[in-house]
PDB file of C-alpha atoms in Angstrom:
ATOM      1  CA  MET F   1       0.000   0.000   0.000  1.00 43.00           C
ATOM      2  CA  ALA F   2       1.331   3.418  -0.918  1.00 43.00           C
ATOM      3  CA  GLY F   3       2.545   5.505   1.971  1.00 44.00           C
ATOM      4  CA  THR F   4       3.221   2.594   4.346  1.00 43.00           C
ATOM      5  CA  GLY F   5       6.970   2.281   3.742  1.00 44.00           C
ATOM      6  CA  THR F   6       9.825   4.159   5.303  1.00 42.00           C
ATOM      7  CA  THR F   7      10.430   6.474   2.342  1.00 42.00           C
ATOM      8  CA  PRO F   8       9.262  10.046   3.070  1.00 41.00           C
ATOM      9  CA  ARG F   9       6.064  10.851   1.227  1.00 38.00           C
ATOM     10  CA  LYS F  10       5.650  13.889  -0.947  1.00 40.00           C
ATOM     11  CA  ARG F  11       4.287  16.802   1.007  1.00 41.00           C
ATOM     12  CA  GLY F  12       3.258  20.382   0.602  1.00 45.00           C
ATOM     13  CA  ALA F  13       5.329  23.388   1.569  1.00 48.00           C
ATOM     14  CA  GLY F  14       5.704  23.807   5.299  1.00 51.00           C
ATOM     15  CA  GLU F  15       4.971  20.196   6.231  1.00 53.00           C
ATOM     16  CA  ALA F  16       7.413  18.350   8.420  1.00 54.00           C
ATOM     17  CA  SER F  17      10.104  16.318   6.653  1.00 55.00           C
ATOM     18  CA  LEU F  18       9.380  13.095   8.517  1.00 53.00           C
ATOM     19  CA  PRO F  19       9.173   9.581   7.099  1.00 55.00           C
ATOM     20  CA  ASN F  20       5.667   8.139   7.050  1.00 57.00           C
ATOM     21  CA  THR F  21       6.482   5.624   9.765  1.00 62.00           C
ATOM     22  CA  HIS F  22       6.470   5.365  13.539  1.00 76.00           C
ATOM     23  CA  GLN F  23       9.850   3.629  13.625  1.00 86.00           C
ATOM     24  CA  VAL F  24      12.395   5.765  15.494  1.00 87.00           C
ATOM     25  CA  LYS F  25      15.819   5.728  13.830  1.00 89.00           C
ATOM     26  CA  VAL F  26      19.069   6.426  15.655  1.00 92.00           C
ATOM     27  CA  GLU F  27      20.635   7.951  12.543  1.00 91.00           C
ATOM     28  CA  ASP F  28      17.797  10.466  12.215  1.00 89.00           C
ATOM     29  CA  ILE F  29      18.136  11.547  15.853  1.00 91.00           C
ATOM     30  CA  LYS F  30      21.918  11.762  15.532  1.00 93.00           C
ATOM     31  CA  LYS F  31      21.520  13.980  12.470  1.00 91.00           C
ATOM     32  CA  LEU F  32      19.479  16.513  14.479  1.00 91.00           C
ATOM     33  CA  PHE F  33      21.924  16.581  17.385  1.00 94.00           C
ATOM     34  CA  THR F  34      24.806  16.992  14.944  1.00 94.00           C
ATOM     35  CA  GLU F  35      23.019  19.962  13.396  1.00 91.00           C
ATOM     36  CA  GLN F  36      22.522  21.479  16.853  1.00 93.00           C
ATOM     37  CA  ARG F  37      26.222  21.014  17.564  1.00 94.00           C
ATOM     38  CA  GLY F  38      26.984  23.044  14.462  1.00 94.00           C
ATOM     39  CA  PHE F  39      24.818  25.908  15.709  1.00 93.00           C
ATOM     40  CA  LEU F  40      26.546  25.772  19.109  1.00 94.00           C
ATOM     41  CA  LYS F  41      29.958  25.837  17.414  1.00 96.00           C
ATOM     42  CA  ASN F  42      28.946  28.962  15.512  1.00 95.00           C
ATOM     43  CA  PHE F  43      27.752  30.575  18.759  1.00 96.00           C
ATOM     44  CA  PHE F  44      31.165  30.195  20.388  1.00 96.00           C
ATOM     45  CA  GLU F  45      32.954  31.382  17.251  1.00 96.00           C
ATOM     46  CA  GLU F  46      30.862  34.533  16.864  1.00 96.00           C
ATOM     47  CA  LEU F  47      30.306  35.469  20.507  1.00 97.00           C
ATOM     48  CA  ASP F  48      31.875  38.859  21.258  1.00 97.00           C
ATOM     49  CA  TYR F  49      33.574  38.336  24.617  1.00 97.00           C
ATOM     50  CA  GLU F  50      34.246  42.061  24.955  1.00 97.00           C
ATOM     51  CA  GLU F  51      30.486  42.648  24.924  1.00 97.00           C
ATOM     52  CA  VAL F  52      29.977  39.862  27.454  1.00 97.00           C
ATOM     53  CA  ALA F  53      32.674  41.312  29.720  1.00 97.00           C
ATOM     54  CA  ALA F  54      31.095  44.775  29.550  1.00 97.00           C
ATOM     55  CA  PHE F  55      27.711  43.280  30.442  1.00 97.00           C
ATOM     56  CA  CYS F  56      29.099  41.346  33.422  1.00 96.00           C
ATOM     57  CA  GLN F  57      30.959  44.432  34.623  1.00 96.00           C
ATOM     58  CA  LYS F  58      27.744  46.461  34.477  1.00 96.00           C
ATOM     59  CA  VAL F  59      25.871  43.858  36.541  1.00 95.00           C
ATOM     60  CA  MET F  60      28.747  43.671  39.037  1.00 93.00           C
ATOM     61  CA  GLU F  61      28.664  47.428  39.520  1.00 94.00           C
ATOM     62  CA  CYS F  62      24.867  47.619  39.772  1.00 94.00           C
ATOM     63  CA  LYS F  63      23.822  49.151  43.097  1.00 92.00           C
ATOM     64  CA  GLY F  64      20.192  48.292  42.531  1.00 94.00           C
ATOM     65  CA  THR F  65      18.422  45.314  40.984  1.00 95.00           C
ATOM     66  CA  THR F  66      19.022  43.541  37.687  1.00 96.00           C
ATOM     67  CA  LEU F  67      15.621  42.918  36.102  1.00 97.00           C
ATOM     68  CA  PHE F  68      15.062  40.446  33.264  1.00 97.00           C
ATOM     69  CA  THR F  69      12.221  40.583  30.774  1.00 97.00           C
ATOM     70  CA  GLY F  70      11.177  38.915  27.537  1.00 96.00           C
ATOM     71  CA  VAL F  71       8.157  37.734  25.572  1.00 96.00           C
ATOM     72  CA  GLY F  72       7.099  34.213  24.603  1.00 93.00           C
ATOM     73  CA  LYS F  73       9.766  31.543  25.006  1.00 93.00           C
ATOM     74  CA  SER F  74      12.354  34.223  25.751  1.00 95.00           C
ATOM     75  CA  ALA F  75      10.272  35.068  28.802  1.00 95.00           C
ATOM     76  CA  TYR F  76      10.809  31.591  30.253  1.00 95.00           C
ATOM     77  CA  ILE F  77      14.555  31.871  29.657  1.00 96.00           C
ATOM     78  CA  ALA F  78      14.599  35.321  31.267  1.00 95.00           C
ATOM     79  CA  LYS F  79      12.843  33.900  34.333  1.00 95.00           C
ATOM     80  CA  LYS F  80      15.269  31.005  34.585  1.00 94.00           C
ATOM     81  CA  VAL F  81      18.396  33.178  34.274  1.00 95.00           C
ATOM     82  CA  CYS F  82      16.908  35.593  36.795  1.00 92.00           C
ATOM     83  CA  GLN F  83      16.400  32.777  39.309  1.00 89.00           C
ATOM     84  CA  THR F  84      19.935  31.519  38.737  1.00 88.00           C
ATOM     85  CA  LEU F  85      21.298  34.963  39.577  1.00 89.00           C
ATOM     86  CA  VAL F  86      19.103  35.287  42.669  1.00 84.00           C
ATOM     87  CA  SER F  87      20.284  31.947  44.028  1.00 80.00           C
ATOM     88  CA  THR F  88      23.927  32.803  43.408  1.00 78.00           C
ATOM     89  CA  GLY F  89      24.186  36.168  45.077  1.00 78.00           C
ATOM     90  CA  THR F  90      22.950  38.723  42.527  1.00 86.00           C
ATOM     91  CA  ARG F  91      19.832  40.711  43.339  1.00 90.00           C
ATOM     92  CA  SER F  92      17.493  40.089  40.420  1.00 93.00           C
ATOM     93  CA  ILE F  93      13.767  39.927  39.625  1.00 93.00           C
ATOM     94  CA  TRP F  94      11.589  39.014  36.649  1.00 95.00           C
ATOM     95  CA  LEU F  95       9.625  41.840  35.012  1.00 96.00           C
ATOM     96  CA  ALA F  96       6.624  40.904  32.850  1.00 95.00           C
ATOM     97  CA  PRO F  97       6.656  43.425  29.976  1.00 94.00           C
ATOM     98  CA  VAL F  98       2.894  43.796  29.611  1.00 94.00           C
ATOM     99  CA  ASP F  99       2.329  44.011  33.360  1.00 95.00           C
ATOM    100  CA  ALA F 100       5.134  46.564  33.528  1.00 95.00           C
ATOM    101  CA  LEU F 101       3.087  48.851  31.275  1.00 92.00           C
ATOM    102  CA  HIS F 102       0.181  48.518  33.693  1.00 94.00           C
ATOM    103  CA  GLY F 103       1.867  49.221  37.015  1.00 92.00           C
ATOM    104  CA  ASP F 104       4.721  46.761  37.522  1.00 94.00           C
ATOM    105  CA  ILE F 105       7.219  49.229  36.116  1.00 95.00           C
ATOM    106  CA  GLY F 106       7.172  50.527  39.669  1.00 94.00           C
ATOM    107  CA  ASN F 107       9.741  47.792  40.311  1.00 95.00           C
ATOM    108  CA  VAL F 108      12.269  49.775  38.257  1.00 96.00           C
ATOM    109  CA  SER F 109      14.308  52.343  40.186  1.00 95.00           C
ATOM    110  CA  PRO F 110      17.268  54.595  39.347  1.00 96.00           C
ATOM    111  CA  GLY F 111      20.418  52.511  39.181  1.00 94.00           C
ATOM    112  CA  ASP F 112      18.618  49.325  38.134  1.00 97.00           C
ATOM    113  CA  ILE F 113      19.505  47.334  35.016  1.00 97.00           C
ATOM    114  CA  VAL F 114      16.738  46.031  32.757  1.00 97.00           C
ATOM    115  CA  VAL F 115      17.895  43.148  30.540  1.00 98.00           C
ATOM    116  CA  MET F 116      15.615  42.490  27.565  1.00 98.00           C
ATOM    117  CA  LEU F 117      15.866  39.150  25.751  1.00 97.00           C
ATOM    118  CA  SER F 118      14.652  39.028  22.155  1.00 96.00           C
ATOM    119  CA  LYS F 119      16.020  37.081  19.212  1.00 94.00           C
ATOM    120  CA  SER F 120      14.868  39.499  16.522  1.00 93.00           C
ATOM    121  CA  GLY F 121      15.168  42.674  18.568  1.00 95.00           C
ATOM    122  CA  GLU F 122      11.853  43.798  17.138  1.00 95.00           C
ATOM    123  CA  THR F 123       9.522  42.548  19.884  1.00 95.00           C
ATOM    124  CA  GLU F 124       6.886  45.262  20.144  1.00 96.00           C
ATOM    125  CA  GLU F 125       6.159  44.752  23.844  1.00 96.00           C
ATOM    126  CA  LEU F 126       9.830  45.371  24.650  1.00 97.00           C
ATOM    127  CA  THR F 127      10.404  48.341  22.357  1.00 97.00           C
ATOM    128  CA  THR F 128       7.265  49.918  23.833  1.00 96.00           C
ATOM    129  CA  LEU F 129       8.611  49.394  27.348  1.00 97.00           C
ATOM    130  CA  VAL F 130      12.070  50.913  26.758  1.00 97.00           C
ATOM    131  CA  PRO F 131      11.281  54.656  27.051  1.00 97.00           C
ATOM    132  CA  TYR F 132       9.202  54.124  30.196  1.00 96.00           C
ATOM    133  CA  ALA F 133      11.903  51.992  31.838  1.00 96.00           C
ATOM    134  CA  LYS F 134      14.464  54.676  30.989  1.00 97.00           C
ATOM    135  CA  ALA F 135      12.186  57.349  32.466  1.00 96.00           C
ATOM    136  CA  LYS F 136      12.248  55.380  35.731  1.00 96.00           C
ATOM    137  CA  GLY F 137      16.047  55.508  35.719  1.00 96.00           C
ATOM    138  CA  GLY F 138      16.683  52.010  34.411  1.00 96.00           C
ATOM    139  CA  PHE F 139      19.745  51.144  32.307  1.00 97.00           C
ATOM    140  CA  ILE F 140      18.553  49.091  29.328  1.00 98.00           C
ATOM    141  CA  VAL F 141      20.533  46.109  28.047  1.00 98.00           C
ATOM    142  CA  ALA F 142      19.270  44.443  24.872  1.00 98.00           C
ATOM    143  CA  ALA F 143      20.384  40.841  24.351  1.00 97.00           C
ATOM    144  CA  THR F 144      19.461  39.919  20.780  1.00 97.00           C
ATOM    145  CA  ASN F 145      20.781  38.303  17.611  1.00 96.00           C
ATOM    146  CA  ALA F 146      20.333  41.539  15.676  1.00 94.00           C
ATOM    147  CA  PRO F 147      22.732  44.423  16.483  1.00 96.00           C
ATOM    148  CA  ASN F 148      20.891  46.731  14.057  1.00 95.00           C
ATOM    149  CA  SER F 149      17.419  45.965  15.376  1.00 96.00           C
ATOM    150  CA  LYS F 150      15.096  48.556  16.848  1.00 97.00           C
ATOM    151  CA  LEU F 151      15.570  47.247  20.384  1.00 97.00           C
ATOM    152  CA  ALA F 152      19.364  47.251  20.052  1.00 97.00           C
ATOM    153  CA  ARG F 153      19.327  50.858  18.837  1.00 97.00           C
ATOM    154  CA  MET F 154      17.041  51.992  21.656  1.00 97.00           C
ATOM    155  CA  ALA F 155      19.012  50.272  24.426  1.00 97.00           C
ATOM    156  CA  ASP F 156      21.911  51.729  26.411  1.00 97.00           C
ATOM    157  CA  MET F 157      23.928  48.554  25.815  1.00 98.00           C
ATOM    158  CA  HIS F 158      23.629  45.666  23.379  1.00 98.00           C
ATOM    159  CA  VAL F 159      24.979  42.137  23.744  1.00 98.00           C
ATOM    160  CA  ARG F 160      24.652  39.872  20.760  1.00 98.00           C
ATOM    161  CA  ILE F 161      23.705  36.263  21.412  1.00 97.00           C
ATOM    162  CA  PRO F 162      24.753  34.933  17.989  1.00 96.00           C
ATOM    163  CA  CYS F 163      22.810  32.270  16.121  1.00 93.00           C
ATOM    164  CA  ASN F 164      23.151  31.341  12.457  1.00 90.00           C
ATOM    165  CA  GLY F 165      20.291  28.884  12.257  1.00 87.00           C
ATOM    166  CA  GLU F 166      17.474  27.078  13.971  1.00 88.00           C
ATOM    167  CA  LEU F 167      16.805  23.371  14.225  1.00 86.00           C
ATOM    168  CA  THR F 168      13.610  22.744  12.289  1.00 81.00           C
ATOM    169  CA  PRO F 169      11.604  19.747  10.987  1.00 75.00           C
ATOM    170  CA  PHE F 170      10.693  21.670   7.821  1.00 69.00           C
ATOM    171  CA  ASP F 171      12.734  21.253   4.616  1.00 62.00           C
ATOM    172  CA  ASP F 172      12.080  24.732   3.263  1.00 53.00           C
ATOM    173  CA  GLY F 173      15.780  25.558   3.284  1.00 46.00           C
ATOM    174  CA  VAL F 174      18.205  26.691   5.958  1.00 49.00           C
ATOM    175  CA  PHE F 175      16.583  28.750   8.685  1.00 47.00           C
ATOM    176  CA  ASP F 176      18.006  32.253   8.363  1.00 51.00           C
ATOM    177  CA  GLY F 177      17.495  33.359  11.966  1.00 47.00           C
ATOM    178  CA  GLN F 178      14.706  35.766  11.102  1.00 50.00           C
ATOM    179  CA  SER F 179      11.870  33.567   9.827  1.00 48.00           C
ATOM    180  CA  ARG F 180       9.080  32.519  12.195  1.00 48.00           C
ATOM    181  CA  GLN F 181       8.524  29.183  10.413  1.00 61.00           C
ATOM    182  CA  ALA F 182      10.014  27.132  13.241  1.00 69.00           C
ATOM    183  CA  PRO F 183       9.989  27.256  17.047  1.00 75.00           C
ATOM    184  CA  PRO F 184      13.171  28.783  18.549  1.00 81.00           C
ATOM    185  CA  VAL F 185      14.514  25.563  20.016  1.00 89.00           C
ATOM    186  CA  THR F 186      18.119  26.434  19.177  1.00 93.00           C
ATOM    187  CA  TYR F 187      18.092  30.084  20.173  1.00 94.00           C
ATOM    188  CA  THR F 188      16.473  29.492  23.555  1.00 95.00           C
ATOM    189  CA  ALA F 189      19.247  26.997  24.336  1.00 95.00           C
ATOM    190  CA  LEU F 190      21.833  29.645  23.426  1.00 96.00           C
ATOM    191  CA  GLN F 191      20.076  32.263  25.565  1.00 97.00           C
ATOM    192  CA  MET F 192      20.180  29.868  28.514  1.00 96.00           C
ATOM    193  CA  LEU F 193      23.823  29.056  27.897  1.00 96.00           C
ATOM    194  CA  PHE F 194      24.705  32.740  27.765  1.00 97.00           C
ATOM    195  CA  GLY F 195      22.755  33.722  30.882  1.00 95.00           C
ATOM    196  CA  ASP F 196      23.827  30.865  33.118  1.00 94.00           C
ATOM    197  CA  THR F 197      27.487  31.139  32.112  1.00 95.00           C
ATOM    198  CA  CYS F 198      27.453  34.830  32.984  1.00 95.00           C
ATOM    199  CA  ALA F 199      25.839  33.904  36.321  1.00 91.00           C
ATOM    200  CA  VAL F 200      28.681  31.505  37.142  1.00 89.00           C
ATOM    201  CA  TYR F 201      31.252  34.173  36.277  1.00 91.00           C
ATOM    202  CA  LEU F 202      29.475  36.646  38.558  1.00 90.00           C
ATOM    203  CA  MET F 203      29.620  34.034  41.323  1.00 85.00           C
ATOM    204  CA  GLU F 204      33.385  33.873  40.866  1.00 85.00           C
ATOM    205  CA  MET F 205      33.707  37.652  40.818  1.00 83.00           C
ATOM    206  CA  ARG F 206      31.721  38.011  44.038  1.00 84.00           C
ATOM    207  CA  GLY F 207      33.728  35.258  45.707  1.00 80.00           C
ATOM    208  CA  LEU F 208      30.571  33.342  46.580  1.00 68.00           C
ATOM    209  CA  THR F 209      31.409  30.466  48.910  1.00 68.00           C
ATOM    210  CA  GLN F 210      29.688  27.115  49.040  1.00 67.00           C
ATOM    211  CA  SER F 211      28.262  27.979  52.436  1.00 63.00           C
ATOM    212  CA  GLN F 212      26.812  31.241  51.106  1.00 58.00           C
ATOM    213  CA  TYR F 213      25.305  29.350  48.195  1.00 60.00           C
ATOM    214  CA  ALA F 214      23.814  26.834  50.602  1.00 60.00           C
ATOM    215  CA  MET F 215      22.129  29.613  52.571  1.00 58.00           C
ATOM    216  CA  ASN F 216      20.069  30.363  49.454  1.00 56.00           C
ATOM    217  CA  HIS F 217      19.050  26.706  49.098  1.00 52.00           C
ATOM    218  CA  PRO F 218      17.849  25.701  52.569  1.00 57.00           C
ATOM    219  CA  ALA F 219      15.566  22.918  51.337  1.00 53.00           C
ATOM    220  CA  GLY F 220      18.102  21.466  48.932  1.00 55.00           C
ATOM    221  CA  ARG F 221      20.633  18.776  49.724  1.00 60.00           C
ATOM    222  CA  ILE F 222      23.553  21.198  49.917  1.00 55.00           C
ATOM    223  CA  GLY F 223      21.599  23.538  52.179  1.00 52.00           C
ATOM    224  CA  LYS F 224      20.662  20.788  54.594  1.00 53.00           C
ATOM    225  CA  ARG F 225      24.214  19.447  54.620  1.00 58.00           C
ATOM    226  CA  LEU F 226      25.974  22.748  55.236  1.00 55.00           C
ATOM    227  CA  VAL F 227      23.431  24.814  57.148  1.00 54.00           C
ATOM    228  CA  LEU F 228      21.343  22.506  59.337  1.00 56.00           C
ATOM    229  CA  ARG F 229      22.649  21.347  62.698  1.00 62.00           C
ATOM    230  CA  VAL F 230      21.562  18.383  64.780  1.00 61.00           C
ATOM    231  CA  THR F 231      19.701  20.725  67.133  1.00 67.00           C
ATOM    232  CA  ASP F 232      17.630  21.994  64.181  1.00 57.00           C
ATOM    233  CA  VAL F 233      16.106  18.591  63.469  1.00 63.00           C
ATOM    234  CA  MET F 234      16.280  16.581  66.696  1.00 65.00           C
ATOM    235  CA  LYS F 235      13.329  16.234  69.066  1.00 69.00           C
ATOM    236  CA  PRO F 236      13.758  17.538  72.607  1.00 70.00           C
ATOM    237  CA  TRP F 237      13.840  14.982  75.434  1.00 65.00           C
ATOM    238  CA  ASP F 238      10.394  15.882  76.749  1.00 67.00           C
ATOM    239  CA  GLU F 239       8.795  15.048  73.353  1.00 68.00           C
ATOM    240  CA  LEU F 240      10.260  11.543  73.125  1.00 69.00           C
ATOM    241  CA  PRO F 241       7.926   8.565  73.722  1.00 72.00           C
ATOM    242  CA  LEU F 242       9.480   7.303  76.951  1.00 71.00           C
ATOM    243  CA  VAL F 243       8.462   3.999  78.531  1.00 72.00           C
ATOM    244  CA  LYS F 244       9.491   2.400  81.802  1.00 76.00           C
ATOM    245  CA  PRO F 245      11.636  -0.754  81.821  1.00 78.00           C
ATOM    246  CA  THR F 246       8.856  -2.507  83.747  1.00 77.00           C
ATOM    247  CA  GLN F 247       6.236  -1.950  81.010  1.00 75.00           C
ATOM    248  CA  ASN F 248       5.500  -4.794  78.610  1.00 76.00           C
ATOM    249  CA  GLY F 249       5.824  -4.738  74.833  1.00 73.00           C
ATOM    250  CA  MET F 250       2.128  -4.059  74.159  1.00 77.00           C
ATOM    251  CA  GLU F 251       2.175  -0.993  76.395  1.00 73.00           C
ATOM    252  CA  ALA F 252       5.291   0.280  74.564  1.00 72.00           C
ATOM    253  CA  LEU F 253       3.588  -0.184  71.166  1.00 74.00           C
ATOM    254  CA  VAL F 254       0.497   1.705  72.295  1.00 73.00           C
ATOM    255  CA  HIS F 255       2.652   4.562  73.555  1.00 67.00           C
ATOM    256  CA  MET F 256       4.617   4.660  70.299  1.00 69.00           C
ATOM    257  CA  ALA F 257       1.447   4.773  68.216  1.00 69.00           C
ATOM    258  CA  GLY F 258       0.005   7.549  70.344  1.00 62.00           C
ATOM    259  CA  THR F 259       2.987   9.850  69.950  1.00 61.00           C
ATOM    260  CA  ARG F 260       3.629   9.120  66.243  1.00 58.00           C
ATOM    261  CA  LYS F 261       7.361   9.045  66.786  1.00 56.00           C
ATOM    262  CA  GLY F 262       7.875   5.474  65.625  1.00 53.00           C
ATOM    263  CA  CYS F 263      10.099   4.544  68.534  1.00 55.00           C
ATOM    264  CA  GLY F 264      10.103   3.929  72.234  1.00 50.00           C
ATOM    265  CA  CYS F 265      12.917   4.846  74.603  1.00 51.00           C
ATOM    266  CA  PRO F 266      13.334   2.869  77.855  1.00 50.00           C
TER     267      PRO F 266
END
């Protein structure tokens, strides 16, 4: 029957280039990861480390708060990078761009840095926000893939997160970095790589110790190991289910069950 083999069927423009089969192939998966590796290689080759250094220096010198904002998938990356900074010693908060235009811009104060993530640099919600954030005294940093974009021109500083393509299931040619025909699965990974690497460098610059890091993660394994003491978790003597040596086993079990401690101390 036609269309039941493993050969890709003919398809219209914009349809995914997938074989008409449910059989997963290692070589197909490897091809995609190899393509991603090529995009990552280009990122490291084109990244301007002078721009990155200037950005890190600005954050280090910030006397206020470093705010991160973005729209769509860039918003999730902005939130993640923001949380990484918070947990590693840099005062940072997430700023929703639309909410900022309806009151949340009150979070921006003179001396703050507002980092705006956008691949194209043409995101309307961000370009609309720029003059109002500046009026509040914020220093605007645009992190885009387009140095000549509207957002880059409006910002006080621009850092290029370079990307020469996007992993896509469509065979309409090489993704040029501007088309919206595919989800930004490559660029979001590069944004995350950029933000988290800068966060680690800022940790080094601030001399953050493991104990200081643990203080920001009290419920995590490292926090419990380095911060908690025996006295923080042990039960005081008067709360222990004590039984007398002369009491029998049944009486001890009843006492244990009543106190919910799971033990009995003679």
